[in-house]
PDB file of C-alpha atoms in Angstrom:
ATOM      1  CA  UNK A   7     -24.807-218.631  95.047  1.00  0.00           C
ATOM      2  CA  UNK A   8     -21.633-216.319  95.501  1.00  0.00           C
ATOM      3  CA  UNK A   9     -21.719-217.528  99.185  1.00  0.00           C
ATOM      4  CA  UNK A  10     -20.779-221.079  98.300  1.00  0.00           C
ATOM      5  CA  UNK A  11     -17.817-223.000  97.599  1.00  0.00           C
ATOM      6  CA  UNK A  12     -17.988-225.737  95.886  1.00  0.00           C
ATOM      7  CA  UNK A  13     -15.023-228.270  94.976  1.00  0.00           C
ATOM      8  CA  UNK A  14     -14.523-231.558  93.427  1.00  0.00           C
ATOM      9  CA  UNK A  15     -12.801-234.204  95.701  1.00  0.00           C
ATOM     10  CA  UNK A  16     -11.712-237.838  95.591  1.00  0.00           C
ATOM     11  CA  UNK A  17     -13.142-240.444  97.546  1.00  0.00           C
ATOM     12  CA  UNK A  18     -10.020-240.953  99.747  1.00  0.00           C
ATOM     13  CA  UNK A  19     -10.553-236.424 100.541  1.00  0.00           C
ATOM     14  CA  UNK A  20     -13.893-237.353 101.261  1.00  0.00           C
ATOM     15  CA  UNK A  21     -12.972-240.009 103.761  1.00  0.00           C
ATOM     16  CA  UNK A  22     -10.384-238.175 105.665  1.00  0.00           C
ATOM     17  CA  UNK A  23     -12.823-235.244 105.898  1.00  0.00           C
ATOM     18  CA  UNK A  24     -15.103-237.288 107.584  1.00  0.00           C
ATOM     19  CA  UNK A  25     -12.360-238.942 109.472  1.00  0.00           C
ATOM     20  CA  UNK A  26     -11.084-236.010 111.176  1.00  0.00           C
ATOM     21  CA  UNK A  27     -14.327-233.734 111.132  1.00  0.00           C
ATOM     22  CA  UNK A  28     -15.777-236.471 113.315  1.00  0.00           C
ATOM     23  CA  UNK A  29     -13.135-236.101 115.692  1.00  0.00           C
ATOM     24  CA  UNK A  30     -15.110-232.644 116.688  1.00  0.00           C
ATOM     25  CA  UNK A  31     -17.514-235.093 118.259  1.00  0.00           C
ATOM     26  CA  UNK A  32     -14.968-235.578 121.019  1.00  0.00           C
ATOM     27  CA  UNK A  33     -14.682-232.243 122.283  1.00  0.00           C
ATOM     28  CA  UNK A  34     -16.197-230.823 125.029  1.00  0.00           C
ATOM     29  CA  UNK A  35     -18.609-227.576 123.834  1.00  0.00           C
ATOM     30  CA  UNK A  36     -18.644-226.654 127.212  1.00  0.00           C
ATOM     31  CA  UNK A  37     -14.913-226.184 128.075  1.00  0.00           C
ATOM     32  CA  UNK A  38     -13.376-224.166 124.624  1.00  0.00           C
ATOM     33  CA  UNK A  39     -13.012-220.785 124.854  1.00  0.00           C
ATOM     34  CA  UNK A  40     -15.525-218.840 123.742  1.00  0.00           C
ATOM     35  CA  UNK A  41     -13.115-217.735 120.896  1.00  0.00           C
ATOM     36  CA  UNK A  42     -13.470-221.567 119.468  1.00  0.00           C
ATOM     37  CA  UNK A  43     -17.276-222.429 119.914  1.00  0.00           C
ATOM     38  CA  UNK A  44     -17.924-220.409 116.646  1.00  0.00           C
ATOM     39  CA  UNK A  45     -15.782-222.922 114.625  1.00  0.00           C
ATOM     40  CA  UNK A  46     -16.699-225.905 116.633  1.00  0.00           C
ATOM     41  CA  UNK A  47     -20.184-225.189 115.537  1.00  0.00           C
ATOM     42  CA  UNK A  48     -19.491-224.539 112.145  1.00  0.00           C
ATOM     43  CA  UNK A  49     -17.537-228.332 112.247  1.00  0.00           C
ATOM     44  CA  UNK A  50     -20.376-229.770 113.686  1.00  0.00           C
ATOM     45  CA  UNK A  51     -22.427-228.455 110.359  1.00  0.00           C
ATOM     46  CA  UNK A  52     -19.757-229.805 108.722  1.00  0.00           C
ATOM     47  CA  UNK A  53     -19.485-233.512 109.766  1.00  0.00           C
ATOM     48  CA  UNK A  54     -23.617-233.930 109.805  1.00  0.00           C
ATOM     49  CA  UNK A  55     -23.088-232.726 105.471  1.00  0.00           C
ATOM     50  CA  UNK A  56     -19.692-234.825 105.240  1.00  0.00           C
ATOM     51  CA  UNK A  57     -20.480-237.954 107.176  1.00  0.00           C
ATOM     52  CA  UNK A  58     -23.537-239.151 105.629  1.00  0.00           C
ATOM     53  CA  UNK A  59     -21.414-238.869 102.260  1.00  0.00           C
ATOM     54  CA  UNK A  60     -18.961-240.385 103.571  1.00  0.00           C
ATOM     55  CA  UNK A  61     -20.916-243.370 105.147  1.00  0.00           C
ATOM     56  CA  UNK A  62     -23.316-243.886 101.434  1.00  0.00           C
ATOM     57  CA  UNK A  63     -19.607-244.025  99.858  1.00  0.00           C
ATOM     58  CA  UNK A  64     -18.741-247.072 102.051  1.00  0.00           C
ATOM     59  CA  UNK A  65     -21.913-248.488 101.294  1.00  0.00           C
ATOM     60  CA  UNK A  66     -21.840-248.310  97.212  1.00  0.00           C
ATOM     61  CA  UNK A  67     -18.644-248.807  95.897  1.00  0.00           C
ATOM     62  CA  UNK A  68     -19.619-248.094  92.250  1.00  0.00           C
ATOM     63  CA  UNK A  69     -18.933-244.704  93.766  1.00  0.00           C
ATOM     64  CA  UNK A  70     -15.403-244.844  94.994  1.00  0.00           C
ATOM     65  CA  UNK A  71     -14.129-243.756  91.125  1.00  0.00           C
ATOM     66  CA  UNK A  72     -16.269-240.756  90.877  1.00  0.00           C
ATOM     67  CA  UNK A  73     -15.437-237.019  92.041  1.00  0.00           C
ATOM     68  CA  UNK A  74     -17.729-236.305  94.259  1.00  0.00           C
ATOM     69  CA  UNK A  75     -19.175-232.471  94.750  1.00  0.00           C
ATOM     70  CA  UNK A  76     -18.850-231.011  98.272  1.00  0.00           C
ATOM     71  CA  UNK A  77     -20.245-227.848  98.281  1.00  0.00           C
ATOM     72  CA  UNK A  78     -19.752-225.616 101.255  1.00  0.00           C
ATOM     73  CA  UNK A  79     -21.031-222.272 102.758  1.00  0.00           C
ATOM     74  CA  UNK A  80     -17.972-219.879 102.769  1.00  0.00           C
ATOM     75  CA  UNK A  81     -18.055-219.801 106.446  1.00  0.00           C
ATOM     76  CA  UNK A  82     -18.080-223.686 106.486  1.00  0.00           C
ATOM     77  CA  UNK A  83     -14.956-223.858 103.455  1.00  0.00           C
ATOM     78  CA  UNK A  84     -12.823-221.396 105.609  1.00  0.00           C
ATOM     79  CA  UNK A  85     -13.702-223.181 108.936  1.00  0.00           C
ATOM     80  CA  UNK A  86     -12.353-226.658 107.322  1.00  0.00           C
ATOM     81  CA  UNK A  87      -9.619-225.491 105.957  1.00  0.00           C
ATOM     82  CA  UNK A  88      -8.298-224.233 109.049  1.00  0.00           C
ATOM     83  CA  UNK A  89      -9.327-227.394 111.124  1.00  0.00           C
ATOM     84  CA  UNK A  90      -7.508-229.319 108.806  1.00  0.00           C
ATOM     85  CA  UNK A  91      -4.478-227.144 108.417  1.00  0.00           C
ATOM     86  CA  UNK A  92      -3.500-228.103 112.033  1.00  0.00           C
ATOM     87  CA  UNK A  93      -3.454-231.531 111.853  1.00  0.00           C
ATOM     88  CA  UNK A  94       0.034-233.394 111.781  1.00  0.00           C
ATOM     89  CA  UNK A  95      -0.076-236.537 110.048  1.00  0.00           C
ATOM     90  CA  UNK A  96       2.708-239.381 110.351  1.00  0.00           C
ATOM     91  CA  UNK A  97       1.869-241.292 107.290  1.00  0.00           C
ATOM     92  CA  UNK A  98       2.515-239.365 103.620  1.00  0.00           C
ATOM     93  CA  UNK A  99      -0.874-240.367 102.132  1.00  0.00           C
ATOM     94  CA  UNK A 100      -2.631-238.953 105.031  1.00  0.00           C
ATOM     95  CA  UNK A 101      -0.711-235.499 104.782  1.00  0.00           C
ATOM     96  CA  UNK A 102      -0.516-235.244 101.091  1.00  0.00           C
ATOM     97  CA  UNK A 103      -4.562-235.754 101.282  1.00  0.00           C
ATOM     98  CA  UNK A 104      -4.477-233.062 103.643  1.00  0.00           C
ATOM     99  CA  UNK A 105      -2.503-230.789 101.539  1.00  0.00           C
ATOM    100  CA  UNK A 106      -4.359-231.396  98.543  1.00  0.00           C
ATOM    101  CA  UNK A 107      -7.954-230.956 100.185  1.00  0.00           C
ATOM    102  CA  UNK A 108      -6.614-227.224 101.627  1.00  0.00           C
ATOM    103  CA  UNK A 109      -5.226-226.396  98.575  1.00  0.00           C
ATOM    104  CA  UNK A 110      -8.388-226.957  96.234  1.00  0.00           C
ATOM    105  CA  UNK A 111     -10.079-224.889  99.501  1.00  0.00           C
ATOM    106  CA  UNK A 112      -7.780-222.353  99.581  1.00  0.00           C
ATOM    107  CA  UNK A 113      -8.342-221.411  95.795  1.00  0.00           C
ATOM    108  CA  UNK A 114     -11.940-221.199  96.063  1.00  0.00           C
ATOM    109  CA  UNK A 115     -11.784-218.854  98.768  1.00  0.00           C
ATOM    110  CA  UNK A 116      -8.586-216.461  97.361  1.00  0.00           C
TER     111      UNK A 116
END
């Protein structure tokens, strides 16, 4: 399906997805612009695919190793990467993750 992205990512990418997608649970729908309720529900598609992945990772660790697929409408690929483009993170792992994650994004979308 041209309309899908799909990239390989490491069990620590797959965390910190989940991590910060979930963080879109704290916002309020009702006061963003109207300009940001298109990506907020596009985020929202995004943590219910991520989190459950994320959750049967903690849950069987013979899976921590392994690549795991996370394939993404285009929409939903272009959405993430700009969520997680603006997120400044203190600690190197964190924003190295970050970069990383973007990056393999970025070059399925170009």
């Amino acid at each position: 399906d041209v309309m899908k992205i799909k990239i390989k990512i490491t069990s620590d990418e797959l965390r910190l997805i989940s991590e910060k997608a979930s963080l879109v649970n704290t916002i309020n729908f009702q006061q963003l612009p109207r300009a940001k309720k298109t990506a907020f529900s596009i985020m929202i598609d995004i943590v219910d695919k991520v989190v459950p992945k994320a959750q049967k990772l903690n849950r069987q660790l013979s899976l921590v190793d392994k690549p795991h697929d996370l394939t993404l409408k285009w929409h939903e690929a272009e959405a993430l990467e700009q969520y997680l483009i603006h997120f400044e993170e203190s600690d190197i792992f964190s924003s190295n993750l970050i970069r990383k994650i973007t990056n393999k994004i970025n070059q399925k979308l170009a």
